[in-house]
């Protein structure tokens, strides 16, 4: 597992049924591109997060295939529909096989 | 070849063909928002949007490998839009291609001037 990987997500705590909400996600990760060289001129091997998904109550919101051109500490912002109360689940897939997960629940207001 | 990247490299053409299966790419419901000038190529904010897209491919045509990301929008995505931050090796065109729900493809592109490249060369 790459060191110091910490997912952070921002999801409103409540929404009305059918509302559109904005979700922001950031995960700390060096995203080594595989293009850089060390002091001795050896290529530093690629080590990135290659996929990010967001699901709500088991239904997909967004599924992103990521290449080395995604910046260090990958950031995504997107919009989701909220059909009911439930839980957003966020998953990041690392080149080294690690899977990082976090989730946020949302309640229905009014 | 001095500074100016080729408008479409063969690697870019290959990446587009892999996404579209060789179908024609037109213009229409897609927008790509990128800065005109990026001081730091390590983290360039971009936004893609297309109301009727099922998937959006993003390519950096002047990077060592052009692939950036493919966004697939699920049933619970509201607007078919996403923002992220990308690396650009130098001044180049960024291209976004959307596969629409009807199966057709549309394209948008934007030239970004990069002051400091972002691929550690």
Short mmCIF file of C-alpha atoms in Angstrom, two decimals:
data_model
loop_
_atom_site.label_atom_id
_atom_site.label_comp_id
_atom_site.label_asym_id
_atom_site.label_seq_id
_atom_site.Cartn_x
_atom_site.Cartn_y
_atom_site.Cartn_z
CA UNK A 1 0.00 0.00 0.00
CA UNK A 2 1.28 3.45 -0.86
CA UNK A 3 1.98 5.41 2.30
CA UNK A 4 -0.18 8.18 3.70
CA UNK A 5 -3.23 7.56 1.55
CA UNK A 6 -6.19 9.40 3.04
CA UNK A 7 -9.53 9.78 1.27
CA UNK A 8 -11.66 12.86 1.94
CA UNK A 9 -15.15 13.48 0.62
CA UNK A 10 -17.64 16.30 0.97
CA UNK A 11 -21.32 15.35 0.80
CA UNK A 12 -24.26 17.38 2.19
CA UNK A 13 -25.80 15.82 5.31
CA UNK A 14 -29.36 16.23 4.07
CA UNK A 15 -31.21 16.70 0.80
CA UNK A 16 -34.80 16.66 -0.44
CA UNK A 17 -35.99 13.65 -2.45
CA UNK A 18 -34.94 14.10 -6.06
CA UNK A 19 -32.41 16.81 -5.25
CA UNK A 20 -29.14 17.19 -7.13
CA UNK A 21 -26.15 17.51 -4.85
CA UNK A 22 -22.51 18.33 -5.51
CA UNK A 23 -19.90 15.88 -4.28
CA UNK A 24 -16.22 16.69 -3.93
CA UNK A 25 -13.58 14.03 -3.36
CA UNK A 26 -9.86 14.18 -2.75
CA UNK A 27 -7.46 11.39 -1.91
CA UNK A 28 -3.86 11.97 -0.89
CA UNK A 29 -1.67 9.92 -3.22
CA UNK A 30 1.58 10.73 -4.99
CA UNK A 31 0.35 9.40 -8.36
CA UNK A 32 3.85 8.50 -9.58
CA UNK A 33 3.49 8.81 -13.34
CA UNK A 34 6.18 6.39 -14.47
CA UNK A 35 7.75 9.21 -16.53
CA UNK A 36 10.03 10.65 -13.86
CA UNK A 37 13.65 9.65 -13.24
CA UNK A 38 15.60 9.53 -9.99
CA UNK A 39 19.03 11.10 -9.40
CA UNK A 40 20.78 8.13 -11.02
CA UNK A 41 18.63 8.43 -14.12
CA UNK A 42 16.55 5.34 -13.45
CA UNK A 43 12.87 5.56 -14.27
CA UNK A 44 10.74 5.65 -11.13
CA UNK A 45 8.09 2.96 -11.64
CA UNK A 46 4.50 4.01 -12.16
CA UNK A 47 2.32 3.85 -9.06
CA UNK A 48 -1.07 5.48 -9.39
CA UNK A 49 -4.71 5.08 -8.48
CA UNK A 50 -6.22 3.79 -11.72
CA UNK A 51 -9.95 3.83 -10.96
CA UNK A 52 -12.42 5.75 -8.82
CA UNK A 53 -16.08 4.91 -8.32
CA UNK A 54 -19.00 6.46 -6.46
CA UNK A 55 -22.19 4.50 -5.76
CA UNK A 56 -25.35 5.32 -3.85
CA UNK A 57 -27.29 2.44 -2.26
CA UNK A 58 -25.65 0.10 -4.77
CA UNK A 59 -26.42 2.18 -7.87
CA UNK A 60 -23.59 3.82 -9.77
CA UNK A 61 -23.09 7.57 -9.88
CA UNK A 62 -19.75 7.80 -11.64
CA UNK A 63 -16.94 5.41 -12.59
CA UNK A 64 -13.65 7.00 -13.63
CA UNK A 65 -10.74 5.29 -15.36
CA UNK A 66 -7.62 7.21 -14.38
CA UNK A 67 -4.31 7.52 -16.22
CA UNK A 68 -0.95 8.91 -14.99
CA UNK A 69 -1.96 12.37 -16.27
CA UNK A 70 -4.27 12.78 -13.26
CA UNK A 71 -2.50 15.08 -10.79
CA UNK A 72 -1.05 14.19 -7.40
CA UNK A 73 -3.80 13.93 -4.77
CA UNK A 74 -6.58 13.15 -7.29
CA UNK A 75 -9.57 15.47 -7.01
CA UNK A 76 -13.01 14.92 -8.49
CA UNK A 77 -16.14 17.01 -8.35
CA UNK A 78 -19.46 15.84 -9.79
CA UNK A 79 -23.20 15.88 -9.18
CA UNK A 80 -25.50 13.12 -7.96
CA UNK A 81 -29.25 12.61 -7.71
CA UNK A 82 -30.64 11.70 -4.31
CA UNK A 83 -33.73 9.49 -4.73
CA UNK A 84 -33.93 8.44 -1.06
CA UNK A 85 -31.99 8.41 2.19
CA UNK A 86 -28.95 6.22 2.08
CA UNK A 87 -25.22 5.95 1.77
CA UNK A 88 -22.72 7.14 -0.79
CA UNK A 89 -19.83 4.74 -1.14
CA UNK A 90 -16.51 5.90 -2.60
CA UNK A 91 -13.83 3.49 -3.78
CA UNK A 92 -10.33 4.10 -5.14
CA UNK A 93 -8.28 1.30 -6.77
CA UNK A 94 -4.48 1.47 -6.52
CA UNK A 95 -2.02 -0.04 -9.05
CA UNK A 96 -0.55 -2.08 -6.18
CA UNK A 97 -3.89 -3.80 -5.55
CA UNK A 98 -4.86 -1.69 -2.55
CA UNK A 99 -8.47 -0.54 -2.37
CA UNK A 100 -9.36 2.56 -0.38
CA UNK A 101 -12.96 3.06 0.68
CA UNK A 102 -15.01 5.61 2.51
CA UNK A 103 -18.72 6.33 2.78
CA UNK A 104 -21.09 9.12 3.74
CA UNK A 105 -24.74 8.83 4.63
CA UNK A 106 -27.34 11.38 3.64
CA UNK A 107 -30.73 11.97 5.26
CA UNK A 108 -33.92 13.28 3.67
CA UNK A 109 -35.00 16.72 4.81
CA UNK A 110 -38.57 18.03 4.75
CA UNK B 1 10.69 19.48 -34.07
CA UNK B 2 10.60 22.78 -32.18
CA UNK B 3 8.23 23.43 -29.30
CA UNK B 4 4.91 23.17 -31.07
CA UNK B 5 3.26 19.79 -30.53
CA UNK B 6 1.62 18.10 -33.46
CA UNK B 7 -2.06 18.80 -33.45
CA UNK B 8 -2.96 15.12 -33.30
CA UNK B 9 -0.27 12.55 -32.61
CA UNK B 10 -0.64 8.95 -33.68
CA UNK B 11 -0.93 7.89 -30.03
CA UNK B 12 -3.84 10.31 -29.70
CA UNK B 13 -5.45 8.93 -32.85
CA UNK B 14 -5.07 5.41 -31.43
CA UNK B 15 -6.66 6.42 -28.14
CA UNK B 16 -9.57 8.06 -29.95
CA UNK B 17 -10.06 5.01 -32.19
CA UNK B 18 -10.02 2.71 -29.15
CA UNK B 19 -12.80 4.81 -27.60
CA UNK B 20 -14.97 5.39 -30.66
CA UNK B 21 -14.32 2.13 -32.50
CA UNK B 22 -13.53 4.24 -35.55
CA UNK B 23 -16.89 6.02 -35.64
CA UNK B 24 -17.11 9.61 -36.88
CA UNK B 25 -16.71 12.28 -34.22
CA UNK B 26 -18.85 15.36 -34.69
CA UNK B 27 -19.52 18.52 -32.76
CA UNK B 28 -22.45 19.09 -30.44
CA UNK B 29 -23.39 18.57 -26.83
CA UNK B 30 -20.01 18.73 -25.11
CA UNK B 31 -18.04 21.39 -23.34
CA UNK B 32 -14.49 21.36 -22.06
CA UNK B 33 -13.41 24.10 -19.70
CA UNK B 34 -9.66 24.50 -19.26
CA UNK B 35 -7.50 27.52 -18.49
CA UNK B 36 -5.92 29.40 -21.40
CA UNK B 37 -2.63 29.62 -19.49
CA UNK B 38 -1.49 27.21 -16.79
CA UNK B 39 1.52 28.36 -14.82
CA UNK B 40 2.04 24.92 -13.32
CA UNK B 41 1.51 21.91 -15.58
CA UNK B 42 1.43 19.60 -12.56
CA UNK B 43 -2.10 20.53 -11.65
CA UNK B 44 -4.34 22.04 -14.31
CA UNK B 45 -8.05 22.25 -13.44
CA UNK B 46 -10.42 21.04 -16.15
CA UNK B 47 -14.16 20.46 -16.37
CA UNK B 48 -16.06 18.38 -18.91
CA UNK B 49 -19.82 18.43 -19.38
CA UNK B 50 -22.33 16.93 -21.79
CA UNK B 51 -26.01 16.61 -20.87
CA UNK B 52 -26.54 13.46 -22.90
CA UNK B 53 -23.19 11.71 -22.46
CA UNK B 54 -22.84 8.14 -21.29
CA UNK B 55 -19.04 8.42 -21.19
CA UNK B 56 -16.47 11.16 -21.67
CA UNK B 57 -12.86 10.52 -22.69
CA UNK B 58 -10.22 13.16 -21.89
CA UNK B 59 -6.89 13.24 -23.74
CA UNK B 60 -3.80 15.42 -23.38
CA UNK B 61 -2.48 15.30 -26.93
CA UNK B 62 1.01 16.55 -26.06
CA UNK B 63 1.77 14.30 -23.09
CA UNK B 64 4.13 11.28 -23.32
CA UNK B 65 0.96 9.17 -23.17
CA UNK B 66 -2.22 11.01 -24.16
CA UNK B 67 -4.69 9.23 -21.87
CA UNK B 68 -6.04 11.26 -18.96
CA UNK B 69 -9.35 9.76 -17.86
CA UNK B 70 -12.61 8.18 -18.94
CA UNK B 71 -15.69 9.26 -16.99
CA UNK B 72 -18.62 6.83 -17.08
CA UNK B 73 -21.86 8.28 -15.79
CA UNK B 74 -24.19 5.97 -13.91
CA UNK B 75 -27.97 6.14 -13.42
CA UNK B 76 -27.62 8.39 -10.37
CA UNK B 77 -25.32 10.98 -11.91
CA UNK B 78 -27.23 14.27 -12.11
CA UNK B 79 -25.49 16.51 -14.61
CA UNK B 80 -23.14 14.60 -16.88
CA UNK B 81 -20.26 16.76 -15.75
CA UNK B 82 -17.09 16.33 -13.76
CA UNK B 83 -14.10 18.40 -12.68
CA UNK B 84 -10.61 17.19 -11.93
CA UNK B 85 -6.97 18.30 -12.04
CA UNK B 86 -4.55 17.00 -14.64
CA UNK B 87 -0.88 17.05 -15.59
CA UNK B 88 0.25 18.63 -18.85
CA UNK B 89 3.82 18.15 -20.08
CA UNK B 90 3.77 21.39 -22.05
CA UNK B 91 1.64 23.68 -24.17
CA UNK B 92 -0.86 21.52 -26.04
CA UNK B 93 -4.45 20.77 -26.96
CA UNK B 94 -6.64 18.99 -24.44
CA UNK B 95 -9.40 16.99 -26.11
CA UNK B 96 -12.67 15.68 -24.68
CA UNK B 97 -14.82 13.19 -26.59
CA UNK B 98 -18.26 12.20 -25.37
CA UNK B 99 -20.11 9.03 -26.27
CA UNK B 100 -23.73 10.14 -26.23
CA UNK B 101 -26.69 8.03 -25.18
CA UNK B 102 -27.68 7.58 -28.84
CA UNK B 103 -24.26 6.05 -29.56
CA UNK B 104 -22.81 8.99 -31.49
CA UNK B 105 -19.60 10.80 -30.59
CA UNK B 106 -18.91 14.51 -30.18
CA UNK B 107 -15.69 16.34 -29.47
CA UNK B 108 -14.41 19.56 -27.92
CA UNK B 109 -10.85 20.78 -27.52
CA UNK B 110 -9.00 23.57 -25.80
CA UNK B 111 -5.43 24.82 -26.11
CA UNK B 112 -3.61 25.28 -22.81
CA UNK B 113 -0.35 27.23 -22.62
CA UNK B 114 1.85 25.65 -19.97
CA UNK B 115 4.66 27.62 -18.33
CA UNK B 116 6.20 24.77 -16.29
CA UNK B 117 5.66 21.23 -17.58
CA UNK B 118 4.10 18.62 -15.35
CA UNK B 119 5.66 15.32 -16.30
CA UNK B 120 8.99 15.61 -14.51
CA UNK B 121 11.15 15.64 -17.63
#
